[in-house]
Amino acid sequence: MDEKEAISGHFRDDFLWGTATASYQIEGGWNEDGKSQSVWDKHAHTEGKIDDQTNGDIACDSYHKYKDDVQIMKNLKVNSYRLSLSWSRLLPTGDSSAPNAAGVAYYNKLIDNLLENNIKPCVTLYHWDLPQCLHENGGWQSDDIVEKFKEYANFCFNAFGDRVKLWITINEPHVNATLGYGLGHHAPGIMGRKYAVCFRRLDYLKNIYIPDPMNACYMVSRTMLLAHAAAWHEYDTNYRSKQNGMVSISLNSDWAEPKDASNPKDAAAAIEYLQCSLGWFANPIFGSGDFPVYMREHIAQKSKEEGLSKSRLPEFSEEEIKYIKGTYDFFGLNHYTTRLCEQLNEHNEMHKFHPDLDVILLPDPTWDRAGSLWLYIVPWGLRRLLKYISKTYGNPKIIITENGCSTKHDPNATSGLAVLEDTQRCNYLKSYINEALKAVVQDGVDLRGYFAWSLLDNFEWKAGYTERFGIHYVDFKDPERKRTPRKSAAVFREIIVENGFK
Ligand code: GAL
């Protein structure tokens, strides 16, 4: 049988089917009812940061329209919903002894409404919208944040854990660290010194140079891992026995395929890339407790070559390693796309994109592209990644906490075929979910759930509203922010109702 052919079959009876969103991307109500500013409010309000000069001030207005969201989910037949909490809505000063009652009430109403409709909430504590006041006190660049995050997690477990049984501490620390503290495309917009050097050849970045000898993105990866571990331990020690839920983290990863599978250098390049991207966060939590050996040695060597007295990658103490290792109840995976890898050489060095990686990542020119520049459609990559995670990290329970496909938004289209007939997204969902099914039935991967990104078109970070990921179209020109199902909503519903493929 052709490996690429779709199979029929079913997922587990208790499989979680859901859609995913994030607070800043959908809620709006950015300064309502006592919410304080987050780093994303500040960033999006800064001129020149967002491609279409928009922001999440109103977004999908889910702060007021959450019942509409729940109804469209009910129609979809999902049994779960992944949402994130806005830290600055719940704890405007970052202090858990001064919570914002209106913020707590909002999430209570949303959670209760979901449960009344038989939809289980899966709650992310932090999807990148750090309270601005905490950022101003050092944020992820200061060790104090670990205690602050623990306090916040404790507050949320206490307030919502009687009803929320699935928690995600941090969404995609890799993206948050590299885009927020390395490339500067995301809040808080810090650009690492080495990234600046690497990207200076790009015209639009020519004049940007922020010296950052501390290399912020590695520093924040350390505090994020410690904060995640602190939240997991808090739950494990104080809540697990009475609340009986699960806590983990959502890590993003592309699949990395050797450009030429018969070339050992390409095979090594793919592994090196996976070690320094997925492994950066997965190895500490799901593996040895520390950053991957390759990553540590490689960055230490690079740092030495630069004349630095110690590695730019921070070190964990023995005690910290023990504290981080094993802090998971499942593996949360966000996956969208795949790249071909080859070792850096004199012919390809113009494609070097990462200051510390001697690996070149390229798409196969025959792959279909979605509406985001980075998103190539490669369904088999998901199966290979699931297999890799299962093998590398001891066959954990895996939940796909994000997977989805974008369309480029045509600002003149408001309805009809152009926005609702999303054939590419329909095929994306069918083919990726089918590959996930192959991973389960043919490779023995322990997959427990799948969340499509996203329930709604929403504020796509730097791309603003120019890229749409929703299985529901949202008209952002309409003050009512009307939601209309796309064809992909019906396709997803069919898969859910069948719990797989006929
Ligand atoms: C993820 C992120 C989401 C969403 C998605 C599509 O990295 O967690 O918030 O934006 O990508 O780009």
Coordinates of C-alpha atoms and ligand atoms in Angstrom, one line a residue:
M1 CA 0.0 0.0 0.0
D2 CA 1.2 3.5 -0.9
E3 CA 2.4 5.1 2.4
K4 CA 0.7 8.3 1.3
E5 CA -2.8 6.8 0.8
A6 CA -5.4 7.7 3.4
I7 CA -6.5 4.9 5.8
S8 CA -9.8 4.2 7.5
G9 CA -9.9 3.6 11.2
H10 CA -10.8 5.2 14.6
F11 CA -9.2 6.9 17.5
R12 CA -9.7 5.9 21.1
D13 CA -13.2 6.2 22.5
D14 CA -12.1 8.9 25.0
F15 CA -10.2 10.8 22.3
L16 CA -10.2 14.6 22.9
W17 CA -11.5 16.6 19.9
G18 CA -11.2 20.3 20.2
T19 CA -10.3 23.6 18.8
A20 CA -7.7 26.0 20.2
T21 CA -7.5 29.8 20.7
A22 CA -5.5 32.2 22.9
S23 CA -6.6 35.1 25.0
Y24 CA -4.8 38.0 23.3
Q25 CA -5.7 36.6 19.9
I26 CA -9.5 36.5 20.5
E27 CA -10.7 38.2 23.6
G28 CA -10.4 41.9 23.1
G29 CA -11.6 43.9 26.1
W30 CA -7.9 44.9 26.4
N31 CA -8.5 47.5 29.1
E32 CA -11.9 46.6 30.4
D33 CA -13.0 45.8 33.9
G34 CA -9.7 46.2 35.6
K35 CA -7.5 44.3 33.2
S36 CA -3.9 45.7 33.1
Q37 CA -1.7 46.0 30.0
S38 CA 0.1 43.0 28.7
V39 CA 3.4 43.0 26.7
W40 CA 1.3 42.3 23.6
D41 CA -1.0 45.3 24.3
K42 CA 2.1 47.4 24.5
H43 CA 3.8 45.8 21.5
A44 CA 0.8 46.0 19.1
H45 CA 0.2 49.6 20.1
T46 CA 3.8 50.5 19.1
E47 CA 4.0 51.8 15.5
G48 CA 5.5 49.5 12.9
K49 CA 5.3 46.3 14.8
I50 CA 2.3 44.7 13.2
D51 CA 2.1 44.2 9.4
D52 CA -1.4 45.7 9.0
Q53 CA -1.1 48.2 11.9
T54 CA -3.8 46.4 13.8
N55 CA -4.0 45.0 17.4
G56 CA -6.0 42.8 19.7
D57 CA -7.9 45.6 21.4
I58 CA -11.2 44.1 20.2
A59 CA -10.1 41.0 18.2
C60 CA -13.0 38.6 18.0
D61 CA -14.6 40.3 21.0
S62 CA -14.8 36.9 22.8
Y63 CA -14.7 38.8 26.1
H64 CA -18.3 39.7 25.3
K65 CA -19.2 37.0 22.8
Y66 CA -17.9 33.8 24.5
K67 CA -21.4 32.3 24.4
D68 CA -21.4 32.5 20.6
D69 CA -18.0 30.7 20.7
V70 CA -19.4 28.0 22.8
Q71 CA -22.5 27.6 20.5
I72 CA -20.3 27.2 17.4
M73 CA -18.3 24.7 19.2
K74 CA -21.4 22.8 20.2
N75 CA -22.4 22.7 16.5
L76 CA -18.9 21.3 15.7
K77 CA -19.5 18.4 18.2
V78 CA -16.1 19.0 19.9
N79 CA -15.8 17.6 23.4
S80 CA -13.0 19.9 24.4
Y81 CA -11.8 23.5 24.0
R82 CA -8.3 24.8 24.5
L83 CA -8.3 28.4 25.7
S84 CA -5.8 30.5 27.5
L85 CA -6.1 32.8 30.5
S86 CA -5.0 36.4 30.4
W87 CA -2.6 36.8 33.3
S88 CA -3.1 40.6 33.3
R89 CA -6.9 40.2 33.4
L90 CA -6.7 37.9 36.4
L91 CA -3.8 39.5 38.3
P92 CA -3.4 43.0 37.0
T93 CA -0.5 43.8 39.3
G94 CA 0.9 40.3 39.1
D95 CA 0.2 39.9 42.8
S96 CA -2.1 37.0 43.6
S97 CA -3.4 38.7 46.8
A98 CA -5.0 41.4 44.6
P99 CA -7.0 39.5 41.9
N100 CA -9.4 41.2 39.6
A101 CA -12.9 39.9 40.4
A102 CA -14.3 40.7 37.0
G103 CA -11.5 38.7 35.3
V104 CA -12.2 35.7 37.6
A105 CA -15.9 36.0 36.8
Y106 CA -15.3 36.1 33.1
Y107 CA -13.4 32.8 33.1
N108 CA -15.9 31.2 35.5
K109 CA -18.7 32.1 33.2
L110 CA -16.8 30.7 30.2
I111 CA -15.8 27.5 31.9
D112 CA -19.3 26.9 33.2
N113 CA -20.8 27.6 29.9
L114 CA -18.5 25.1 28.2
L115 CA -19.3 22.4 30.8
E116 CA -23.0 23.0 30.5
N117 CA -22.5 22.2 26.8
N118 CA -20.4 19.1 27.5
I119 CA -17.2 20.7 26.4
K120 CA -14.2 20.1 28.6
P121 CA -11.9 23.1 29.1
C122 CA -8.2 22.7 28.4
V123 CA -6.6 25.7 29.9
T124 CA -3.2 27.3 29.0
L125 CA -1.9 29.6 31.7
Y126 CA 0.5 31.6 29.6
H127 CA 0.1 32.1 25.8
W128 CA 2.7 34.9 25.6
D129 CA 0.7 37.8 27.1
L130 CA 2.9 38.5 30.1
P131 CA 1.6 41.4 32.3
Q132 CA 3.6 44.5 31.2
C133 CA 4.2 45.3 34.9
L134 CA 6.0 42.0 35.4
H135 CA 8.0 42.6 32.2
E136 CA 9.1 46.0 33.6
N137 CA 10.4 44.2 36.7
G138 CA 12.6 41.9 34.6
G139 CA 9.9 39.5 33.3
W140 CA 11.3 36.3 31.9
Q141 CA 14.8 37.8 32.1
S142 CA 14.7 37.7 35.9
D143 CA 14.7 34.7 38.2
D144 CA 11.9 36.4 40.2
I145 CA 9.4 35.4 37.5
V146 CA 9.6 31.8 38.5
E147 CA 8.0 32.6 41.9
K148 CA 5.5 34.9 40.2
F149 CA 4.4 32.2 37.7
K150 CA 4.1 29.7 40.5
E151 CA 1.9 32.1 42.4
Y152 CA -0.2 32.7 39.3
A153 CA -0.5 29.0 38.6
N154 CA -1.5 28.3 42.2
F155 CA -4.1 31.0 41.9
C156 CA -5.6 29.5 38.8
F157 CA -5.6 25.9 40.1
N158 CA -7.4 27.1 43.1
A159 CA -9.9 29.2 41.3
F160 CA -10.7 26.9 38.3
G161 CA -9.2 23.5 39.1
D162 CA -12.5 22.1 40.5
R163 CA -13.7 22.2 36.8
V164 CA -10.6 22.3 34.7
K165 CA -8.8 18.9 34.4
L166 CA -6.4 19.6 31.6
W167 CA -3.7 22.3 32.1
I168 CA -0.9 23.7 29.9
T169 CA 1.6 25.8 31.7
I170 CA 3.3 27.6 28.8
N171 CA 2.5 27.7 25.1
E172 CA 5.5 27.2 22.8
P173 CA 8.4 28.6 24.9
H174 CA 10.6 28.1 21.8
V175 CA 8.6 30.6 19.8
N176 CA 8.2 33.0 22.7
A177 CA 11.9 32.9 23.4
T178 CA 13.1 33.2 19.8
L179 CA 10.6 35.7 18.4
G180 CA 10.1 37.7 21.6
Y181 CA 13.8 37.8 22.9
G182 CA 15.9 36.9 19.8
L183 CA 14.4 38.1 16.6
G184 CA 12.2 40.8 18.2
H185 CA 9.1 40.2 16.0
H186 CA 6.9 39.4 18.9
A187 CA 6.4 41.1 22.3
P188 CA 8.4 42.3 24.1
G189 CA 10.3 42.9 20.9
I190 CA 13.9 42.3 22.2
M191 CA 16.4 41.5 19.5
G192 CA 19.4 39.5 20.5
R193 CA 22.8 40.7 19.4
K194 CA 23.6 37.7 17.4
Y195 CA 20.3 37.7 15.6
A196 CA 20.9 41.3 14.7
V197 CA 24.2 40.4 13.1
C198 CA 22.7 37.4 11.3
F199 CA 19.8 39.4 9.9
R200 CA 21.5 42.7 9.1
R201 CA 21.8 41.7 5.5
L202 CA 18.0 41.8 5.3
D203 CA 17.0 45.3 4.1
Y204 CA 14.2 45.9 6.5
L205 CA 16.4 45.0 9.5
K206 CA 19.5 46.9 8.4
N207 CA 19.2 49.7 11.0
I208 CA 18.1 47.6 13.9
Y209 CA 20.8 46.8 16.3
I210 CA 20.2 46.3 20.0
P211 CA 23.3 45.0 21.8
D212 CA 22.3 42.1 24.0
P213 CA 25.4 40.4 25.2
M214 CA 23.3 38.3 27.6
N215 CA 21.6 36.6 24.7
A216 CA 18.2 36.9 26.1
C217 CA 16.5 34.1 24.3
Y218 CA 18.6 31.4 26.0
M219 CA 18.3 33.2 29.4
V220 CA 14.5 33.2 29.1
S221 CA 14.4 29.5 28.1
R222 CA 15.9 28.7 31.5
T223 CA 13.4 30.7 33.5
M224 CA 10.5 29.4 31.4
L225 CA 11.6 25.8 32.1
L226 CA 11.9 26.5 35.8
A227 CA 8.5 28.3 35.9
H228 CA 6.9 25.4 34.1
A229 CA 8.4 22.9 36.6
A230 CA 7.3 25.1 39.5
A231 CA 3.7 25.1 38.3
W232 CA 3.7 21.3 37.7
H233 CA 5.1 20.7 41.2
E234 CA 2.6 23.0 42.7
Y235 CA -0.2 21.0 41.1
D236 CA 1.4 17.7 41.9
T237 CA 1.9 18.5 45.6
N238 CA -1.2 20.6 46.4
Y239 CA -3.9 19.8 43.9
R240 CA -3.5 16.5 42.1
S241 CA -5.1 14.3 44.8
K242 CA -8.2 16.4 45.1
Q243 CA -8.6 17.7 41.5
N244 CA -7.3 14.7 39.6
G245 CA -6.2 16.6 36.5
M246 CA -3.2 16.6 34.2
V247 CA -0.6 19.3 33.6
S248 CA 2.0 19.7 30.9
I249 CA 3.4 22.2 28.4
S250 CA 2.8 22.7 24.7
L251 CA 6.0 22.5 22.6
N252 CA 6.0 23.4 18.9
S253 CA 8.1 21.5 16.4
D254 CA 8.4 21.3 12.6
W255 CA 9.4 17.9 11.3
A256 CA 13.0 17.9 10.0
E257 CA 13.6 15.6 7.1
P258 CA 17.2 15.0 5.7
K259 CA 17.4 16.6 2.3
D260 CA 19.1 13.5 1.0
A261 CA 18.2 10.6 3.2
S262 CA 21.3 8.6 1.9
N263 CA 23.7 11.4 2.9
P264 CA 24.8 10.9 6.6
K265 CA 25.6 14.7 6.8
D266 CA 22.0 15.6 6.0
A267 CA 20.7 13.0 8.4
A268 CA 22.9 14.5 11.2
A269 CA 21.8 18.0 10.3
A270 CA 18.1 17.0 10.8
I271 CA 18.9 15.5 14.2
E272 CA 20.9 18.6 15.2
Y273 CA 18.0 20.8 14.2
L274 CA 15.5 18.7 16.2
Q275 CA 17.9 18.7 19.2
C276 CA 18.2 22.5 19.2
S277 CA 14.5 23.2 18.5
L278 CA 12.2 20.6 20.0
G279 CA 14.9 19.2 22.2
W280 CA 15.7 22.6 23.7
F281 CA 12.6 22.3 25.9
A282 CA 11.6 18.7 25.5
N283 CA 14.9 17.2 26.7
P284 CA 14.8 19.0 30.1
I285 CA 11.2 18.0 30.7
F286 CA 10.7 14.7 29.0
G287 CA 14.3 13.5 28.8
S288 CA 17.4 13.9 30.9
G289 CA 16.4 17.1 32.8
D290 CA 19.0 19.2 31.0
F291 CA 19.4 20.8 27.6
P292 CA 20.4 18.3 24.9
V293 CA 24.1 17.4 25.0
Y294 CA 24.6 18.4 21.4
M295 CA 23.1 21.8 22.1
R296 CA 25.2 22.4 25.2
E297 CA 28.5 21.4 23.5
H298 CA 27.7 23.3 20.3
I299 CA 26.8 26.6 21.9
A300 CA 29.7 26.3 24.4
Q301 CA 32.1 25.8 21.4
K302 CA 30.6 28.8 19.6
S303 CA 30.8 30.9 22.7
K304 CA 34.5 30.0 23.1
E305 CA 35.2 30.9 19.5
E306 CA 33.7 34.3 20.2
G307 CA 36.1 34.7 23.1
L308 CA 33.5 34.5 25.8
S309 CA 34.5 33.0 29.1
K310 CA 31.4 30.9 29.4
S311 CA 28.7 29.5 27.2
R312 CA 25.8 31.7 26.2
L313 CA 23.5 28.8 27.0
P314 CA 22.9 29.0 30.8
E315 CA 23.6 26.0 33.0
F316 CA 21.2 24.2 35.3
S317 CA 22.4 23.0 38.7
E318 CA 22.0 19.3 39.6
E319 CA 19.1 20.3 41.8
E320 CA 17.4 22.2 39.0
I321 CA 17.8 19.3 36.7
K322 CA 16.1 17.0 39.1
Y323 CA 13.4 19.6 39.7
I324 CA 12.6 20.0 35.9
K325 CA 12.9 16.3 34.8
G326 CA 9.6 14.5 34.5
T327 CA 7.4 17.5 35.1
Y328 CA 4.6 16.3 32.7
D329 CA 1.5 14.2 32.6
F330 CA 1.3 14.2 28.8
F331 CA 3.2 15.7 25.8
G332 CA 1.5 18.7 24.3
L333 CA 2.5 19.2 20.7
N334 CA 1.9 22.1 18.3
H335 CA 2.8 21.2 14.7
Y336 CA 2.2 22.8 11.4
T337 CA 4.9 22.2 8.9
T338 CA 8.1 20.4 7.7
R339 CA 11.6 21.4 6.4
L340 CA 14.4 19.6 4.6
C341 CA 17.8 19.9 6.3
E342 CA 21.3 20.0 5.1
Q343 CA 24.6 20.8 6.8
L344 CA 25.9 24.4 6.3
N345 CA 28.5 24.6 3.6
E346 CA 30.0 27.3 1.3
H347 CA 27.2 26.9 -1.3
N348 CA 24.3 27.3 1.0
E349 CA 25.5 29.7 3.7
M350 CA 23.4 32.6 2.3
H351 CA 20.4 30.6 3.6
K352 CA 21.7 30.6 7.2
F353 CA 18.9 31.8 9.3
H354 CA 19.9 31.1 12.9
P355 CA 23.0 32.5 14.5
D356 CA 23.9 29.3 16.3
L357 CA 22.7 26.6 14.0
D358 CA 25.0 25.2 11.3
V359 CA 22.0 23.6 9.6
I360 CA 20.2 24.9 6.5
L361 CA 16.4 24.4 6.4
L362 CA 14.7 24.4 3.0
P363 CA 11.3 23.5 1.8
D364 CA 10.8 21.1 -1.1
P365 CA 9.7 23.4 -4.0
T366 CA 6.9 20.9 -4.9
W367 CA 5.2 21.2 -1.5
D368 CA 1.9 23.2 -1.4
R369 CA 1.9 26.4 0.5
A370 CA -0.7 27.9 2.8
G371 CA -1.4 31.5 3.5
S372 CA 1.6 32.1 5.8
L373 CA 5.1 32.3 4.3
W374 CA 6.4 29.6 6.6
L375 CA 3.6 27.1 6.2
Y376 CA 4.2 24.4 3.7
I377 CA 1.7 21.6 3.7
V378 CA 3.4 18.2 4.4
P379 CA 1.0 15.8 6.1
W380 CA 3.4 12.9 6.4
G381 CA 5.7 15.2 8.5
L382 CA 3.2 15.0 11.4
R383 CA 3.4 11.2 11.4
R384 CA 7.2 11.1 11.4
L385 CA 7.3 13.7 14.2
L386 CA 4.8 11.8 16.4
K387 CA 6.9 8.6 15.9
Y388 CA 10.1 10.5 16.7
I389 CA 8.6 12.0 19.9
S390 CA 7.2 8.6 21.0
K391 CA 10.6 6.9 20.4
T392 CA 12.8 9.6 21.9
Y393 CA 10.8 10.4 25.0
G394 CA 9.6 7.0 26.1
N395 CA 6.1 6.7 24.5
P396 CA 4.3 9.5 26.4
K397 CA 0.6 10.2 26.0
I398 CA 0.6 12.9 23.3
I399 CA -2.0 15.5 22.8
I400 CA -1.8 17.6 19.6
T401 CA -2.6 21.0 21.1
E402 CA -2.4 22.9 17.8
N403 CA -2.5 22.0 14.1
G404 CA -4.0 24.1 11.4
C405 CA -3.7 25.9 8.1
S406 CA -3.8 29.6 7.1
T407 CA -5.3 31.5 4.2
K408 CA -4.0 34.9 3.1
H409 CA -6.9 37.3 3.7
D410 CA -8.1 39.3 0.8
P411 CA -9.2 42.6 2.4
N412 CA -11.9 43.1 -0.3
A413 CA -13.6 39.8 0.3
T414 CA -16.2 39.8 2.9
S415 CA -18.2 36.6 2.3
G416 CA -18.9 33.9 -0.3
L417 CA -16.6 31.5 -1.9
A418 CA -13.4 33.4 -1.4
V419 CA -13.5 33.2 2.3
L420 CA -15.8 30.3 3.1
E421 CA -14.8 27.6 0.5
D422 CA -11.5 26.8 2.1
T423 CA -10.6 23.7 0.2
Q424 CA -7.0 23.8 1.1
R425 CA -7.7 23.9 4.8
C426 CA -10.2 21.0 4.4
N427 CA -7.6 18.9 2.7
Y428 CA -5.0 20.0 5.3
L429 CA -7.2 18.8 8.2
K430 CA -8.2 15.6 6.5
S431 CA -4.7 14.6 5.5
Y432 CA -2.9 15.7 8.7
I433 CA -5.5 13.9 11.0
N434 CA -5.2 10.8 8.8
E435 CA -1.5 10.8 9.2
A436 CA -2.0 11.1 13.0
L437 CA -4.3 8.0 12.7
K438 CA -1.5 6.1 10.9
A439 CA 0.8 7.1 13.7
V440 CA -1.6 5.5 16.2
V441 CA -2.7 2.3 14.4
Q442 CA 0.5 1.6 12.5
D443 CA 3.3 3.0 14.7
G444 CA 1.8 2.5 18.2
V445 CA 1.9 6.2 19.1
D446 CA -0.2 6.9 22.2
L447 CA -2.2 9.9 20.9
R448 CA -5.0 11.1 23.2
G449 CA -6.3 14.2 21.5
Y450 CA -6.3 16.7 18.7
F451 CA -7.0 20.5 18.8
A452 CA -7.4 22.3 15.5
W453 CA -5.9 25.8 15.4
S454 CA -8.1 27.7 15.3
L455 CA -11.8 27.9 16.2
L456 CA -11.9 31.5 14.8
D457 CA -10.0 33.8 12.5
N458 CA -8.0 35.9 15.0
F459 CA -5.1 38.3 15.6
E460 CA -2.2 36.4 14.1
W461 CA 0.5 38.1 16.0
K462 CA 2.9 40.1 13.7
A463 CA 0.7 39.3 10.7
G464 CA -2.3 41.0 12.3
Y465 CA -5.5 40.0 10.5
T466 CA -3.7 39.3 7.2
E467 CA -3.5 35.6 7.8
R468 CA -6.5 33.6 8.8
F469 CA -6.4 30.3 10.6
G470 CA -10.1 30.0 11.5
I471 CA -12.4 27.2 10.6
H472 CA -14.9 30.0 11.2
Y473 CA -14.6 33.2 9.3
V474 CA -14.8 36.4 11.4
D475 CA -15.7 39.7 9.8
F476 CA -13.5 42.2 11.6
K477 CA -15.2 45.1 9.9
D478 CA -18.5 44.1 11.5
P479 CA -18.9 45.6 15.0
E480 CA -20.7 42.3 15.9
R481 CA -17.7 40.3 14.8
K482 CA -20.1 37.8 13.1
R483 CA -18.7 34.2 13.0
T484 CA -19.5 32.1 9.9
P485 CA -18.5 28.5 9.5
R486 CA -16.2 27.7 6.7
K487 CA -16.4 24.5 4.8
S488 CA -13.5 23.2 6.9
A489 CA -15.8 23.4 10.0
A490 CA -18.1 20.8 8.4
V491 CA -15.1 18.6 7.4
F492 CA -13.7 18.7 10.9
R493 CA -17.2 17.9 12.3
E494 CA -17.5 14.9 10.1
I495 CA -14.1 13.5 11.3
I496 CA -15.2 14.1 14.9
V497 CA -18.5 12.4 14.5
E498 CA -16.8 9.4 13.0
N499 CA -14.0 9.6 15.6
G500 CA -11.7 9.0 12.6
F501 CA -12.3 7.9 9.0
K502 CA -14.8 5.5 7.4
Ligands
GAL1 C1 1.3 29.0 17.1 C2 0.8 29.9 18.2 C3 -0.7 30.3 17.9 C4 -0.9 30.6 16.5 C5 -0.4 29.6 15.5 C6 -0.5 29.9 14.0 O1 2.7 29.2 17.1 O2 0.8 29.2 19.4 O3 -1.0 31.3 18.8 O4 -0.7 31.9 16.2 O5 1.0 29.4 15.8 O6 0.6 30.7 13.6

